[in-house]
PDB file of C-alpha atoms in Angstrom:
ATOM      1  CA  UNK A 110     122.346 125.262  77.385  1.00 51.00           C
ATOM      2  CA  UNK A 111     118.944 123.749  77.810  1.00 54.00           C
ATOM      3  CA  UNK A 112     116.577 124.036  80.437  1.00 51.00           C
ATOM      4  CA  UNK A 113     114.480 120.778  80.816  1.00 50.00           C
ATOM      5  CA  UNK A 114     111.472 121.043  83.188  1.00 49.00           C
ATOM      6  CA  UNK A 115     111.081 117.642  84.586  1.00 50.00           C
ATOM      7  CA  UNK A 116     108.197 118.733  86.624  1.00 51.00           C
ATOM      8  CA  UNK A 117     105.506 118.055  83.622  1.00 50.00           C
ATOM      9  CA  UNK A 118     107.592 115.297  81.946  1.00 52.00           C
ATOM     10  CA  UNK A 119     104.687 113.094  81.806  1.00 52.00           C
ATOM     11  CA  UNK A 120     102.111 115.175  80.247  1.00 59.00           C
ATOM     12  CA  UNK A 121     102.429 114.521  76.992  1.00 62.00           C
ATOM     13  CA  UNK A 122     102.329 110.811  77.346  1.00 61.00           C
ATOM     14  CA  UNK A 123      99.354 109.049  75.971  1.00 64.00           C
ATOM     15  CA  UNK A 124      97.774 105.934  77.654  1.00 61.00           C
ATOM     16  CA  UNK A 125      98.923 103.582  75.602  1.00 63.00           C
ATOM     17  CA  UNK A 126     102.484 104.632  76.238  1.00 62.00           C
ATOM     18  CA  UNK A 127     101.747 104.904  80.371  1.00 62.00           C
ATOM     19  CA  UNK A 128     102.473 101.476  82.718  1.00 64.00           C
ATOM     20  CA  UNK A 129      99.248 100.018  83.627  1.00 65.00           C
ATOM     21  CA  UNK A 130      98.420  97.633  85.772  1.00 69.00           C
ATOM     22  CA  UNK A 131      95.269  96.014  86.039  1.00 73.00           C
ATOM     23  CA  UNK A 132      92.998  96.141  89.175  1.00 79.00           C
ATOM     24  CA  UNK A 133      91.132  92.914  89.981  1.00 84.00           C
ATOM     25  CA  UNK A 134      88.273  92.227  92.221  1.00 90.00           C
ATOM     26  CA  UNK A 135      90.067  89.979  95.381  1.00 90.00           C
ATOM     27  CA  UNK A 136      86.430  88.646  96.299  1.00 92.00           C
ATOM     28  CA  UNK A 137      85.439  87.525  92.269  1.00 93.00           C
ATOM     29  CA  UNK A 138      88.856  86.025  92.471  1.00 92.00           C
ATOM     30  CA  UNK A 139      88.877  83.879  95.520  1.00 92.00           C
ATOM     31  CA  UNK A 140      85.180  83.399  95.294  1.00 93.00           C
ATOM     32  CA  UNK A 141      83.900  85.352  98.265  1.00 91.00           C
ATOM     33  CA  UNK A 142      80.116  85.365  98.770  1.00 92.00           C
ATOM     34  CA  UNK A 143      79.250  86.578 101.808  1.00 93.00           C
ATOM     35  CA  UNK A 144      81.800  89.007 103.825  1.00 94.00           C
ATOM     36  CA  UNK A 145      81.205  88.685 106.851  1.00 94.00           C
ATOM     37  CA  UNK A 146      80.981  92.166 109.769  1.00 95.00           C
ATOM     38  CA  UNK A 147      82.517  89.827 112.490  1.00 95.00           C
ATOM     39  CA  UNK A 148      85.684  89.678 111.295  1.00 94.00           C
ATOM     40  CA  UNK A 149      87.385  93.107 111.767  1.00 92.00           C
ATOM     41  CA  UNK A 150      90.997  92.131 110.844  1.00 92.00           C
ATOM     42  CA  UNK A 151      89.988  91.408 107.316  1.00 93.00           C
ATOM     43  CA  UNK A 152      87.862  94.732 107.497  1.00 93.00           C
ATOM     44  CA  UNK A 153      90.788  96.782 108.595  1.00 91.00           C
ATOM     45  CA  UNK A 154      92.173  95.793 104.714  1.00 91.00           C
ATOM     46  CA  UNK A 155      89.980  98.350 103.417  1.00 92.00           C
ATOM     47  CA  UNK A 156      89.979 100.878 105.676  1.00 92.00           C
ATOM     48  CA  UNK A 157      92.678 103.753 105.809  1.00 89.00           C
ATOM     49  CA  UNK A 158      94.450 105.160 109.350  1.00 87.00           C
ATOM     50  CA  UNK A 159      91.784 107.876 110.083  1.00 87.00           C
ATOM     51  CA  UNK A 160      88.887 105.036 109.787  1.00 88.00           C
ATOM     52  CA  UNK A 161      87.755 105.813 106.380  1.00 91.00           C
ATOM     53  CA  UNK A 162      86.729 103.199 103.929  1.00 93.00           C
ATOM     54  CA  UNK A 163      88.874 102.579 101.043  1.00 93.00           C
ATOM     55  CA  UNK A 164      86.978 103.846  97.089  1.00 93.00           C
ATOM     56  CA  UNK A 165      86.768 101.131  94.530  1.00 91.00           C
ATOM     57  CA  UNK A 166      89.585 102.788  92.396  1.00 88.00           C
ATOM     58  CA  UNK A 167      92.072 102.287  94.815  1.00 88.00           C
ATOM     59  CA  UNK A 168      91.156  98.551  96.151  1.00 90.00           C
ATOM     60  CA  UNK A 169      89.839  97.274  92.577  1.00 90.00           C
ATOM     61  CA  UNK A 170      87.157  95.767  93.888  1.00 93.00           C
ATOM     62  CA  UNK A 171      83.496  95.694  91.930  1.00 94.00           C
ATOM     63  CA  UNK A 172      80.736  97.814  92.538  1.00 95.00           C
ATOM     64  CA  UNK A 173      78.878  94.321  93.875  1.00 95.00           C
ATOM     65  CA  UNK A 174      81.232  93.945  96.743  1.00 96.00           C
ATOM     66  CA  UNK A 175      81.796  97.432  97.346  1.00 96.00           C
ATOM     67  CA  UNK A 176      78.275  97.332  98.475  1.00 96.00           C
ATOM     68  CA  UNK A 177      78.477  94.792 100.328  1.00 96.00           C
ATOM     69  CA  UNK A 178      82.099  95.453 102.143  1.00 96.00           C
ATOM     70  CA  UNK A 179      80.336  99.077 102.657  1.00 96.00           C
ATOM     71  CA  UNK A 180      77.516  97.664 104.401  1.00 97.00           C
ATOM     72  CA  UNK A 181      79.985  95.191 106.678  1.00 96.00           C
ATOM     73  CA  UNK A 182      81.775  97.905 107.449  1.00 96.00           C
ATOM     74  CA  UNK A 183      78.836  99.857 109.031  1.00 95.00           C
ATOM     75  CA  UNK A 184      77.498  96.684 110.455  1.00 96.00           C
ATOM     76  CA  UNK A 185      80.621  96.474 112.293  1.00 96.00           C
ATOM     77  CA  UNK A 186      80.978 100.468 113.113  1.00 94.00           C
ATOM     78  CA  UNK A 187      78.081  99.940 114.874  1.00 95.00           C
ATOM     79  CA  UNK A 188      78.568  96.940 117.074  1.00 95.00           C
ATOM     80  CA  UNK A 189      81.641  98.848 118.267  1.00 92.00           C
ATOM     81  CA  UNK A 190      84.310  96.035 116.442  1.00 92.00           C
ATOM     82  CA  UNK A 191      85.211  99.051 113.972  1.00 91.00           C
ATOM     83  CA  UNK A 192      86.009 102.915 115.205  1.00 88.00           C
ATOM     84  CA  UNK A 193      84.345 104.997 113.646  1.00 88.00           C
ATOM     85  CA  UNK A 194      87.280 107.395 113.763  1.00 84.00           C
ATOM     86  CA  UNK A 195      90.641 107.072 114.743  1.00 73.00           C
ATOM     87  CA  UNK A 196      94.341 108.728 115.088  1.00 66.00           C
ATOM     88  CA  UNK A 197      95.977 105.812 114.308  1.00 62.00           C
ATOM     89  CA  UNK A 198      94.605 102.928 113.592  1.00 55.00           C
ATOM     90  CA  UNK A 199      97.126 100.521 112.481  1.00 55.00           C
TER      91      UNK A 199
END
């Protein structure tokens, strides 16, 4: 009788063999130049429940924009349209 240990049953996988999906910049995509701090709905995309902003390997989104959503983000912190931290935000 064997014993199969399906805790580490992806260890042994190499990447070619793992499902991938490929991140994409949204802004490159739909041709964003500018985002703009005023708009705090579309800020609230890339921010998490305790008011902390979202890392580039999780959104996809290039180091360019990063920047620049990073810097909206704080923009908007500090005119009091963002918390700077929350219990539940959403």
């Amino acid at each position: 009788m064997a014993v199969t240990n399906y805790k580490n049953i992806f260890i042994n996988i190499t990447p070619q063999e793992r499902p991938n999906k490929k991140k994409f910049c949204w802004f490159r995509k739909n041709n964003i130049k500018y985002i703009d701090y005023k708009d705090p709905d579309f800020l609230l995309r890339f921010v998490n429940e305790q008011g902390k902003m979202y890392p580039r390997r999780i959104t996809g989104t290039s180091l360019k924009y990063q920047r620049q959503l990073a810097s909206a983000i704080k923009r908007a912190r500090h005119v009091a349209l963002l918390p700077y931290v929350s219990d539940s935000l959403k």
